[in-house]
Short mmCIF file of C-alpha atoms in Angstrom, two decimals:
data_model
loop_
_atom_site.label_atom_id
_atom_site.label_comp_id
_atom_site.label_asym_id
_atom_site.label_seq_id
_atom_site.Cartn_x
_atom_site.Cartn_y
_atom_site.Cartn_z
CA MET A 1 -41.27 -70.03 -36.96
CA TYR A 2 -37.98 -70.94 -35.29
CA ILE A 3 -36.42 -70.64 -31.84
CA ASP A 4 -32.69 -70.28 -31.23
CA SER A 5 -32.42 -72.15 -27.95
CA HIS A 6 -28.82 -71.11 -27.20
CA CYS A 7 -26.80 -68.09 -28.26
CA HIS A 8 -24.54 -65.42 -26.78
CA LEU A 9 -25.87 -62.14 -28.15
CA ASN A 10 -23.70 -60.14 -25.76
CA MET A 11 -20.66 -61.42 -27.67
CA LEU A 12 -22.04 -59.97 -30.92
CA ALA A 13 -22.23 -56.37 -29.72
CA ASP A 14 -19.23 -55.32 -31.85
CA GLU A 15 -20.54 -56.80 -35.09
CA PRO A 16 -21.83 -54.36 -37.77
CA GLY A 17 -25.09 -52.89 -36.54
CA GLY A 18 -24.59 -54.46 -33.12
CA ILE A 19 -27.17 -56.52 -31.29
CA ASP A 20 -30.06 -54.51 -32.77
CA ALA A 21 -29.08 -55.63 -36.27
CA MET A 22 -28.71 -59.27 -35.21
CA VAL A 23 -32.11 -59.30 -33.54
CA ALA A 24 -33.83 -57.52 -36.43
CA GLU A 25 -32.32 -59.88 -39.00
CA ALA A 26 -33.45 -62.89 -36.98
CA SER A 27 -36.97 -61.55 -36.49
CA ASP A 28 -37.33 -60.75 -40.19
CA SER A 29 -36.37 -64.36 -40.96
CA GLY A 30 -38.95 -65.96 -38.68
CA ILE A 31 -36.89 -66.54 -35.54
CA GLU A 32 -39.56 -65.81 -32.96
CA HIS A 33 -37.56 -66.35 -29.77
CA ILE A 34 -33.92 -66.35 -28.65
CA LEU A 35 -32.52 -67.69 -25.38
CA CYS A 36 -29.41 -65.70 -24.49
CA ILE A 37 -27.00 -67.69 -22.36
CA ALA A 38 -24.75 -66.51 -19.52
CA ILE A 39 -21.30 -67.98 -18.97
CA ASP A 40 -20.02 -65.96 -15.98
CA LYS A 41 -21.09 -63.27 -13.52
CA GLN A 42 -20.48 -60.41 -15.93
CA SER A 43 -22.48 -62.00 -18.71
CA CYS A 44 -25.31 -62.79 -16.27
CA ALA A 45 -25.81 -59.03 -16.02
CA GLU A 46 -25.36 -58.51 -19.76
CA VAL A 47 -27.89 -61.09 -20.88
CA LYS A 48 -30.50 -59.81 -18.43
CA THR A 49 -30.09 -56.32 -19.91
CA ILE A 50 -30.49 -57.70 -23.42
CA ALA A 51 -33.57 -59.70 -22.41
CA ASP A 52 -35.10 -56.62 -20.82
CA THR A 53 -34.60 -54.74 -24.09
CA TYR A 54 -36.37 -57.18 -26.42
CA PRO A 55 -39.70 -58.83 -25.60
CA HIS A 56 -38.90 -62.06 -27.47
CA ILE A 57 -35.52 -62.67 -25.82
CA THR A 58 -34.99 -64.48 -22.53
CA ALA A 59 -31.86 -65.21 -20.50
CA SER A 60 -30.12 -67.75 -18.31
CA ALA A 61 -27.98 -67.43 -15.18
CA GLY A 62 -24.89 -69.50 -14.57
CA ILE A 63 -21.15 -70.05 -14.88
CA HIS A 64 -19.57 -72.07 -17.69
CA PRO A 65 -17.42 -75.00 -16.51
CA ASN A 66 -14.23 -73.53 -18.00
CA VAL A 67 -14.49 -70.24 -16.13
CA GLU A 68 -11.81 -69.97 -13.43
CA ALA A 69 -12.35 -72.02 -10.29
CA ASP A 70 -12.54 -68.99 -8.00
CA GLU A 71 -15.59 -67.54 -9.77
CA GLN A 72 -18.49 -69.15 -7.98
CA PHE A 73 -22.16 -68.66 -7.23
CA THR A 74 -23.64 -70.14 -4.10
CA VAL A 75 -26.97 -71.88 -4.46
CA GLU A 76 -28.60 -68.90 -2.79
CA GLU A 77 -26.95 -66.45 -5.18
CA LEU A 78 -28.05 -68.42 -8.22
CA VAL A 79 -31.58 -68.65 -6.90
CA ALA A 80 -31.55 -64.87 -6.48
CA GLU A 81 -30.31 -64.42 -10.05
CA ALA A 82 -33.18 -66.57 -11.25
CA THR A 83 -35.81 -64.30 -9.68
CA HIS A 84 -35.36 -61.91 -12.59
CA PRO A 85 -38.54 -62.28 -14.69
CA LYS A 86 -36.67 -62.87 -17.96
CA VAL A 87 -34.31 -65.52 -16.55
CA ILE A 88 -35.86 -68.84 -17.52
CA ALA A 89 -32.92 -71.27 -17.17
CA ILE A 90 -29.88 -72.12 -15.06
CA GLY A 91 -26.57 -72.40 -16.89
CA GLU A 92 -24.71 -72.92 -18.93
CA THR A 93 -23.19 -75.36 -16.54
CA GLY A 94 -21.68 -78.82 -16.71
CA LEU A 95 -18.24 -80.34 -17.17
CA ASP A 96 -15.44 -79.73 -19.66
CA TYR A 97 -12.34 -81.90 -19.41
CA PHE A 98 -11.01 -80.71 -22.78
CA ARG A 99 -10.06 -77.15 -21.84
CA SER A 100 -9.55 -77.58 -18.08
CA GLU A 101 -6.80 -79.74 -16.59
CA GLY A 102 -5.73 -81.12 -13.23
CA ASP A 103 -7.98 -81.90 -10.30
CA LEU A 104 -11.41 -80.77 -11.50
CA GLU A 105 -13.44 -81.50 -8.39
CA TRP A 106 -14.17 -77.76 -8.22
CA GLN A 107 -15.89 -78.08 -11.61
CA ARG A 108 -18.03 -80.96 -10.39
CA ASP A 109 -18.89 -79.08 -7.19
CA ARG A 110 -19.95 -76.01 -9.17
CA PHE A 111 -22.05 -78.23 -11.40
CA ARG A 112 -23.87 -79.62 -8.36
CA VAL A 113 -24.56 -76.08 -7.12
CA HIS A 114 -26.26 -75.26 -10.41
CA ILE A 115 -28.35 -78.41 -10.30
CA GLU A 116 -29.54 -77.63 -6.79
CA ALA A 117 -30.43 -74.06 -7.80
CA ALA A 118 -32.39 -75.36 -10.77
CA LYS A 119 -34.31 -77.76 -8.56
CA GLN A 120 -35.11 -75.04 -6.06
CA THR A 121 -36.28 -72.58 -8.71
CA GLY A 122 -37.94 -75.08 -11.02
CA LYS A 123 -35.99 -73.62 -13.94
CA PRO A 124 -34.40 -76.04 -16.43
CA LEU A 125 -30.66 -76.57 -16.77
CA ILE A 126 -28.52 -75.70 -19.78
CA ILE A 127 -25.79 -78.37 -19.86
CA HIS A 128 -22.37 -78.14 -21.49
CA THR A 129 -20.32 -81.33 -21.66
CA ARG A 130 -17.05 -82.00 -23.48
CA GLU A 131 -14.90 -85.10 -22.99
CA ALA A 132 -16.80 -85.67 -19.74
CA ARG A 133 -19.88 -87.59 -20.82
CA GLU A 134 -19.79 -90.25 -18.09
CA ASP A 135 -19.25 -87.83 -15.20
CA THR A 136 -21.79 -85.39 -16.62
CA MET A 137 -24.54 -87.98 -16.89
CA THR A 138 -23.69 -89.62 -13.56
CA ILE A 139 -23.92 -86.32 -11.71
CA LEU A 140 -27.18 -85.42 -13.44
CA GLU A 141 -28.63 -88.79 -12.47
CA ASN A 142 -27.28 -88.85 -8.90
CA GLU A 143 -28.37 -85.27 -8.18
CA LYS A 144 -31.88 -85.97 -9.53
CA ALA A 145 -31.63 -83.28 -12.19
CA GLU A 146 -34.82 -84.65 -13.73
CA GLU A 147 -36.64 -82.65 -11.04
CA ALA A 148 -35.62 -79.50 -12.93
CA GLY A 149 -35.28 -80.85 -16.46
CA GLY A 150 -33.12 -79.23 -19.04
CA ILE A 151 -31.13 -79.33 -22.26
CA ILE A 152 -27.90 -80.96 -23.30
CA HIS A 153 -26.80 -78.09 -25.48
CA CYS A 154 -24.66 -78.33 -28.64
CA PHE A 155 -24.93 -82.09 -28.42
CA THR A 156 -21.93 -83.97 -29.85
CA GLU A 157 -22.08 -87.20 -27.87
CA ASN A 158 -22.97 -90.79 -28.79
CA TRP A 159 -26.35 -92.51 -28.85
CA GLU A 160 -25.87 -94.08 -25.42
CA THR A 161 -25.41 -90.63 -23.88
CA ALA A 162 -28.42 -89.31 -25.75
CA GLN A 163 -30.52 -92.18 -24.39
CA ARG A 164 -29.41 -91.48 -20.83
CA ALA A 165 -30.35 -87.83 -21.25
CA LEU A 166 -33.72 -88.73 -22.74
CA ASP A 167 -34.34 -91.19 -19.90
CA ILE A 168 -34.18 -88.37 -17.34
CA GLY A 169 -36.45 -86.14 -19.39
CA PHE A 170 -33.83 -83.89 -20.95
CA TYR A 171 -33.98 -82.38 -24.41
CA ILE A 172 -31.17 -82.62 -26.97
CA SER A 173 -30.16 -79.40 -28.74
CA LEU A 174 -28.37 -79.59 -32.06
CA SER A 175 -26.09 -76.83 -33.33
CA GLY A 176 -24.30 -76.11 -36.59
CA ILE A 177 -21.92 -78.97 -35.83
CA VAL A 178 -24.54 -81.42 -37.11
CA THR A 179 -24.11 -79.90 -40.59
CA PHE A 180 -20.35 -80.55 -40.72
CA LYS A 181 -19.19 -83.26 -43.12
CA ASN A 182 -17.11 -85.02 -40.45
CA ALA A 183 -19.99 -85.22 -37.94
CA LYS A 184 -21.19 -88.64 -39.13
CA GLU A 185 -21.77 -90.16 -35.66
CA LEU A 186 -23.70 -87.09 -34.55
CA GLN A 187 -25.80 -87.21 -37.70
CA GLU A 188 -26.73 -90.81 -36.92
CA VAL A 189 -27.81 -89.73 -33.44
CA ALA A 190 -29.82 -86.87 -34.93
CA ARG A 191 -31.68 -89.33 -37.18
CA LYS A 192 -32.66 -91.48 -34.18
CA LEU A 193 -33.76 -88.77 -31.76
CA PRO A 194 -37.50 -88.57 -31.07
CA LEU A 195 -38.81 -85.43 -32.75
CA ASP A 196 -40.55 -84.28 -29.59
CA ARG A 197 -37.23 -84.00 -27.74
CA ILE A 198 -35.11 -82.05 -30.26
CA LEU A 199 -34.16 -78.38 -30.02
CA ILE A 200 -32.06 -76.32 -32.42
CA GLU A 201 -29.51 -73.64 -31.63
CA THR A 202 -26.69 -71.54 -33.05
CA ASP A 203 -24.36 -71.11 -30.04
CA ALA A 204 -23.58 -67.80 -31.80
CA PRO A 205 -21.01 -66.37 -32.29
CA TYR A 206 -19.50 -69.87 -32.44
CA LEU A 207 -19.99 -72.90 -34.72
CA ALA A 208 -21.66 -71.37 -37.76
CA PRO A 209 -23.40 -74.08 -39.80
CA VAL A 210 -22.72 -74.95 -43.40
CA PRO A 211 -22.81 -72.89 -45.67
CA HIS A 212 -21.36 -70.28 -43.28
CA ARG A 213 -18.85 -72.50 -41.48
CA GLY A 214 -15.81 -70.55 -40.30
CA LYS A 215 -17.65 -67.23 -40.15
CA THR A 216 -19.14 -65.43 -37.17
CA ASN A 217 -22.37 -67.19 -36.31
CA LYS A 218 -25.67 -65.33 -35.91
CA PRO A 219 -29.13 -66.31 -34.62
CA VAL A 220 -30.56 -66.17 -38.13
CA ASN A 221 -28.43 -69.21 -39.01
CA VAL A 222 -30.57 -71.48 -36.87
CA LYS A 223 -32.64 -71.90 -40.04
CA HIS A 224 -29.74 -73.76 -41.65
CA VAL A 225 -29.66 -76.23 -38.75
CA ALA A 226 -33.38 -76.84 -39.19
CA ALA A 227 -33.04 -77.29 -42.95
CA PHE A 228 -30.19 -79.78 -42.57
CA LEU A 229 -32.14 -81.78 -39.98
CA ALA A 230 -35.14 -81.91 -42.27
CA GLU A 231 -33.07 -83.37 -45.10
CA LEU A 232 -31.24 -85.73 -42.74
CA ARG A 233 -34.46 -87.11 -41.27
CA GLY A 234 -36.52 -87.11 -44.47
CA ASP A 235 -38.86 -84.47 -43.06
CA THR A 236 -39.96 -80.98 -44.05
CA VAL A 237 -38.27 -77.90 -42.70
CA GLU A 238 -41.70 -76.61 -41.71
CA ASN A 239 -42.28 -79.66 -39.52
CA ILE A 240 -38.82 -79.42 -37.93
CA ALA A 241 -39.36 -75.73 -37.20
CA ALA A 242 -42.82 -76.31 -35.72
CA ALA A 243 -41.73 -79.30 -33.62
CA THR A 244 -38.60 -77.68 -32.18
CA THR A 245 -40.56 -74.53 -31.38
CA ALA A 246 -43.26 -76.57 -29.62
CA ASN A 247 -40.59 -78.50 -27.71
CA PHE A 248 -38.98 -75.29 -26.45
CA GLN A 249 -42.34 -73.91 -25.39
CA ARG A 250 -43.14 -77.15 -23.56
CA LEU A 251 -39.88 -76.91 -21.60
CA PHE A 252 -40.25 -73.16 -21.04
CA PRO A 253 -44.01 -72.52 -20.95
CA SER A 254 -43.54 -68.92 -19.80
CA THR A 255 -42.23 -68.10 -23.31
CA VAL A 256 -45.55 -68.87 -24.98
CA GLN A 257 -47.08 -65.59 -26.07
#
């Protein structure tokens, strides 16, 4: 059994067969749970609707760091979003200095709002970071994000950053990027990570793993991430699947059936 710890099913609605087909394909292939991630206010509503439709899908609430500065949740609004019974996480949130330019204090302020909401609700954080590793980790540490816990999603950082995340109790989620031939540093990190702190994800519709690189990604492809990790670490795919599933359920105990 597998869990896709991060995907955007709402962005796959126009694919052949729509979301129903994506979910059915994943279920038939042993993907027992999918966490559907919000990136803005509109998608917060969309992912809750999807989660309400399928018993084995849950949702998050949050605003991606690259969404325009004027789209904001207050702490109180995020806490209210998280009262929905299928919302199990806050995010995705974090910092992205690759796509956003100029004075990005608004991004850091919005990040802090999400951390506070996670602490108040006791729901883990889903963290996005790109070309902002130092500021991301410093804010997580200074704001005591370990009180909520969470995931560094689609991890592409170095071992030092991974260690800092592990030190505050966070999990590291690996996407299809780890299967790319040019991801040598990430593959070295993936070899070193403790098995009890690894999650796997698709980030669908983005970042399809080898052998589907360049195509629209789907939740079913999380199996390719697991298979690559097993080969990389000298393990069995069954053990990787079981461990990453157990890790997700430890972080999100309400998902255990």
